[in-house]
XYZ file of C-alpha atoms in Angstrom:
339
model
C 69.646 142.067 106.355
C 70.472 141.666 102.677
C 68.486 138.940 100.944
C 70.226 135.675 100.192
C 70.965 134.786 96.542
C 68.371 132.896 94.539
C 68.475 129.162 95.345
C 68.799 128.192 91.712
C 71.938 130.262 91.182
C 74.920 128.763 93.018
C 76.860 131.702 94.522
C 80.021 129.636 94.814
C 81.679 129.822 91.385
C 83.295 126.679 89.992
C 86.640 128.487 90.111
C 86.460 128.676 93.914
C 85.636 124.977 94.232
C 88.442 124.111 91.830
C 90.823 126.362 93.758
C 90.053 124.639 97.058
C 90.201 121.166 95.499
C 93.607 121.926 93.981
C 94.850 123.364 97.276
C 93.753 120.281 99.205
C 95.070 117.783 96.681
C 98.432 119.586 96.590
C 98.569 119.271 100.370
C 97.762 115.554 100.134
C 100.584 115.079 97.618
C 102.977 117.022 99.861
C 102.126 114.820 102.841
C 102.060 111.545 100.906
C 104.509 111.894 97.973
C 104.977 109.357 95.208
C 107.994 107.863 96.958
C 105.881 106.889 99.970
C 106.413 103.392 101.356
C 104.764 101.301 104.042
C 101.878 102.981 105.844
C 102.350 106.212 103.897
C 101.955 104.308 100.627
C 98.616 102.930 101.805
C 97.535 106.424 102.836
C 98.546 107.868 99.473
C 96.498 105.209 97.685
C 93.501 105.929 99.923
C 93.684 109.727 99.743
C 94.768 110.354 96.137
C 92.917 110.959 93.901
C 90.470 112.487 96.368
C 86.696 112.197 96.501
C 84.183 115.050 96.670
C 86.162 116.899 99.392
C 82.915 118.109 100.955
C 84.103 117.823 104.560
C 87.409 119.683 104.186
C 85.617 122.318 102.108
C 83.221 122.827 105.014
C 86.157 123.389 107.378
C 87.722 125.978 105.074
C 84.498 127.792 104.202
C 83.279 127.867 107.820
C 86.589 129.353 108.952
C 86.519 132.006 106.240
C 82.862 132.796 106.999
C 83.828 133.902 110.521
C 86.924 135.823 109.423
C 89.568 133.118 109.854
C 92.732 132.606 107.809
C 92.830 129.819 105.247
C 96.421 128.763 105.873
C 95.959 128.378 109.614
C 93.057 125.935 109.275
C 94.277 123.978 106.234
C 95.734 121.164 108.390
C 92.335 120.694 110.057
C 90.704 120.423 106.625
C 93.200 117.750 105.589
C 92.638 116.009 108.914
C 88.868 115.755 108.568
C 89.240 114.238 105.105
C 91.650 111.736 106.639
C 89.065 110.815 109.268
C 86.421 110.383 106.576
C 88.632 108.214 104.377
C 89.761 106.198 107.396
C 86.144 105.395 108.196
C 85.610 104.282 104.582
C 88.540 101.867 104.854
C 86.814 100.219 107.799
C 83.374 100.358 106.150
C 84.636 98.497 103.103
C 85.945 95.676 105.282
C 82.702 95.463 107.275
C 80.570 95.515 104.113
C 82.898 93.235 102.125
C 82.988 95.818 99.332
C 85.910 95.242 96.999
C 85.760 98.584 95.173
C 85.909 102.213 96.221
C 86.024 105.273 93.959
C 86.121 103.111 90.859
C 89.143 100.993 91.794
C 90.183 98.274 94.230
C 89.351 99.084 97.845
C 92.330 99.480 100.167
C 91.745 96.127 101.869
C 91.598 94.474 98.440
C 94.817 96.140 97.296
C 96.881 95.889 100.495
C 95.073 93.421 102.779
C 92.425 93.720 105.522
C 94.883 94.046 108.410
C 96.782 96.795 106.629
C 93.523 98.612 105.882
C 92.464 98.505 109.540
C 95.782 99.952 110.698
C 95.789 102.588 107.952
C 92.240 103.614 108.827
C 93.151 103.954 112.496
C 96.157 106.100 111.623
C 94.082 108.389 109.410
C 91.601 108.888 112.232
C 94.418 109.830 114.615
C 95.769 112.221 111.975
C 92.541 114.195 112.403
C 93.649 115.046 115.934
C 97.315 115.525 115.067
C 96.191 118.138 112.545
C 95.030 120.398 115.368
C 98.583 120.529 116.716
C 99.657 121.810 113.314
C 96.996 124.519 113.506
C 98.394 125.557 116.887
C 101.900 125.851 115.420
C 100.461 128.019 112.651
C 99.174 130.507 115.207
C 95.678 129.358 116.144
C 95.177 130.182 119.857
C 95.390 127.256 122.271
C 91.865 127.726 123.625
C 90.414 127.354 120.132
C 92.439 124.209 119.514
C 91.217 122.772 122.817
C 87.579 123.444 121.916
C 88.052 121.956 118.455
C 89.634 118.869 120.011
C 86.547 118.344 122.179
C 84.246 118.624 119.150
C 86.292 116.073 117.220
C 86.474 113.626 120.129
C 82.708 113.720 120.655
C 82.144 113.315 116.919
C 84.501 110.336 116.743
C 82.585 108.464 119.433
C 79.255 109.323 117.773
C 80.462 108.039 114.395
C 81.431 104.700 115.938
C 78.057 104.512 117.674
C 76.306 105.204 114.369
C 78.239 102.435 112.634
C 77.417 100.045 115.476
C 73.726 100.936 115.362
C 73.641 100.434 111.609
C 74.946 96.896 112.077
C 72.187 96.214 114.605
C 69.569 97.450 112.116
C 70.436 94.902 109.435
C 67.354 93.181 108.127
C 64.922 95.261 110.213
C 62.234 96.336 107.754
C 60.020 97.521 110.615
C 62.552 100.206 111.508
C 60.949 103.622 111.846
C 62.039 106.628 109.813
C 62.988 108.378 113.053
C 65.427 105.594 113.940
C 66.869 105.773 110.431
C 67.432 109.542 110.721
C 69.113 109.094 114.113
C 71.469 106.534 112.583
C 72.163 108.745 109.550
C 72.908 111.659 111.857
C 75.486 109.655 113.807
C 76.958 107.795 110.837
C 77.289 110.705 108.410
C 75.943 114.048 109.593
C 78.028 114.201 112.767
C 81.253 114.466 110.782
C 79.903 117.220 108.520
C 78.622 119.112 111.560
C 82.002 118.688 113.256
C 83.784 119.979 110.145
C 81.678 123.140 110.256
C 82.111 123.628 114.002
C 85.855 123.020 113.930
C 86.334 125.444 111.044
C 84.288 128.102 112.831
C 86.064 127.566 116.159
C 89.553 127.672 114.669
C 88.579 130.705 112.598
C 87.506 132.625 115.703
C 83.724 132.430 115.409
C 81.528 133.090 118.434
C 79.489 130.313 120.070
C 76.098 131.079 118.423
C 77.622 131.246 114.938
C 79.609 128.074 115.538
C 76.502 126.175 116.620
C 74.482 127.526 113.696
C 77.135 126.375 111.232
C 77.222 123.019 113.004
C 73.463 122.673 112.588
C 73.915 123.529 108.907
C 76.385 120.648 108.621
C 73.997 118.334 110.449
C 71.123 118.997 108.026
C 73.486 118.776 105.080
C 74.809 115.435 106.306
C 71.369 113.856 106.610
C 70.519 115.124 103.126
C 73.765 113.652 101.835
C 73.096 110.253 103.439
C 69.596 110.075 101.977
C 70.949 110.904 98.517
C 73.576 108.185 98.940
C 70.940 105.649 99.958
C 68.850 106.421 96.873
C 71.706 105.922 94.386
C 71.734 102.093 94.219
C 68.068 102.084 93.230
C 68.541 104.592 90.401
C 69.836 102.496 87.473
C 71.508 105.474 85.795
C 73.115 106.980 88.898
C 74.239 103.549 90.136
C 76.645 103.270 87.202
C 78.691 106.208 88.510
C 78.804 105.226 92.193
C 82.429 104.077 92.190
C 81.533 101.221 94.564
C 79.329 98.117 94.261
C 75.695 99.143 93.804
C 74.531 95.956 95.503
C 76.304 96.690 98.802
C 73.162 97.688 100.713
C 71.297 94.617 99.465
C 74.160 92.220 100.245
C 74.428 93.675 103.735
C 70.637 93.542 104.294
C 70.643 97.277 104.976
C 67.136 98.809 105.255
C 67.848 102.249 103.832
C 65.280 105.037 103.728
C 63.708 104.271 100.306
C 63.211 100.635 101.305
C 61.677 101.580 104.661
C 59.261 103.997 102.983
C 58.295 101.380 100.397
C 57.767 98.703 103.042
C 55.469 100.998 105.006
C 53.385 101.822 101.905
C 53.365 98.522 100.035
C 50.526 96.033 99.945
C 51.133 92.556 101.440
C 52.520 91.277 98.140
C 54.950 94.193 97.889
C 56.101 93.744 101.486
C 56.693 90.062 100.873
C 58.755 90.922 97.786
C 60.901 93.320 99.826
C 61.417 90.780 102.600
C 62.372 88.077 100.112
C 64.770 90.359 98.229
C 66.473 91.811 101.300
C 66.411 88.938 103.787
C 66.611 85.741 101.727
C 69.611 84.434 99.836
C 68.567 86.180 96.632
C 71.229 86.934 94.013
C 72.085 90.641 94.601
C 71.328 91.888 91.087
C 67.972 90.120 91.069
C 67.230 91.490 94.540
C 68.008 95.014 93.321
C 65.572 94.639 90.430
C 62.809 93.360 92.704
C 63.323 96.144 95.221
C 63.393 98.783 92.483
C 60.027 97.540 91.230
C 58.418 97.992 94.656
C 60.063 101.389 95.120
C 58.627 102.511 91.799
C 55.118 101.294 92.592
C 55.068 102.996 95.989
C 56.735 106.277 94.969
C 59.367 105.713 97.655
C 62.233 107.234 95.676
C 60.316 110.462 95.083
C 59.521 110.675 98.789
C 63.151 110.061 99.744
C 64.289 112.758 97.309
C 61.719 115.132 98.802
C 63.034 114.436 102.306
C 66.589 115.119 101.153
C 65.429 118.357 99.530
C 63.786 119.386 102.798
C 66.975 118.843 104.809
C 68.933 120.836 102.225
C 66.333 123.614 102.429
C 66.617 123.686 106.215
C 70.384 123.881 105.928
C 70.222 126.851 103.564
C 67.549 128.562 105.677
C 69.811 128.506 108.732
C 72.382 130.626 106.936
C 69.881 133.455 106.411
C 70.489 134.254 110.086
C 74.077 135.223 109.261
C 75.237 138.394 107.477
C 74.817 138.000 103.714
C 78.537 138.045 102.923
C 80.281 136.367 100.020
C 81.897 133.887 102.415
C 78.550 132.843 103.893
C 77.227 132.462 100.340
C 80.108 130.066 99.650
C 79.043 127.940 102.637
C 75.458 127.959 101.420
C 76.527 126.796 97.968
C 77.805 123.543 99.426
C 74.180 122.583 100.135
C 73.435 122.888 96.425
C 76.120 120.291 95.681
C 73.945 117.598 97.259
C 71.318 117.958 94.535
C 70.933 114.934 92.273
C 72.269 115.189 88.743
C 68.894 114.265 87.198
């Protein structure tokens, strides 16, 4: 088997990422044009301009990696981004976050009830997209299998969100429980994107599962990176959402759990006071950052994220070293921190 490209040289050129981003955004604009009113207007606001487009890119790249046709799976790529954005609409209501992607959150702009309905509709659009794939020539048996993957993922995502609510304020939470929550909350959707793309593209069962495992590892890496951001003063400025959200919602993310396990009694007390008491969020962030720095928790969290990204890339060495597989692998490099 031909060796994989060097890890430090992304094999996916920026032109390919730009091409896919432009293709997806053009499809969003076609579906939700500027004249949109009512529910479609809310969807346009939520979907355009888009975010990182990681999940739809996984659908497209996974399909191409197994020999599928881009046009036939494009609706599924749009659908998975809709499901992701729909979940964010609900998350922002639950977390009482007023900003998303650097502007007013949907519930702030249109109202909480409207945001709930719009989020539900976007989640259903994920399934409606598979009907479009069928009309574009994807065999019915593939669509049926993809539907099952999406349905199972949808239930798992809801379970992950529910479990995260139950974990609020629990500083004794084990790292294993955190990873299980991160898998359900975030990684399940990335894994589903990979599996659906591979299924619709005609991939065999072993390849489909391998790509799904790639998405799973990538998703956990992505969640860890996201949990580190609020505690990095420089990165927090570019988050596009309130950096104090985790603190306000008493969310024991991975860096905090690591710090609590390592800290001396004084450090643990500082974490408990900052996260569990009615401390002003900005002050709480500063206090938590101080304990994270003393315990090296951020470095450990980054190392864990790196390890999940490494595992994701390693899985792909089991596939033929084609340009399309290299494009899938490059998506793991996009989770690296900017600093």
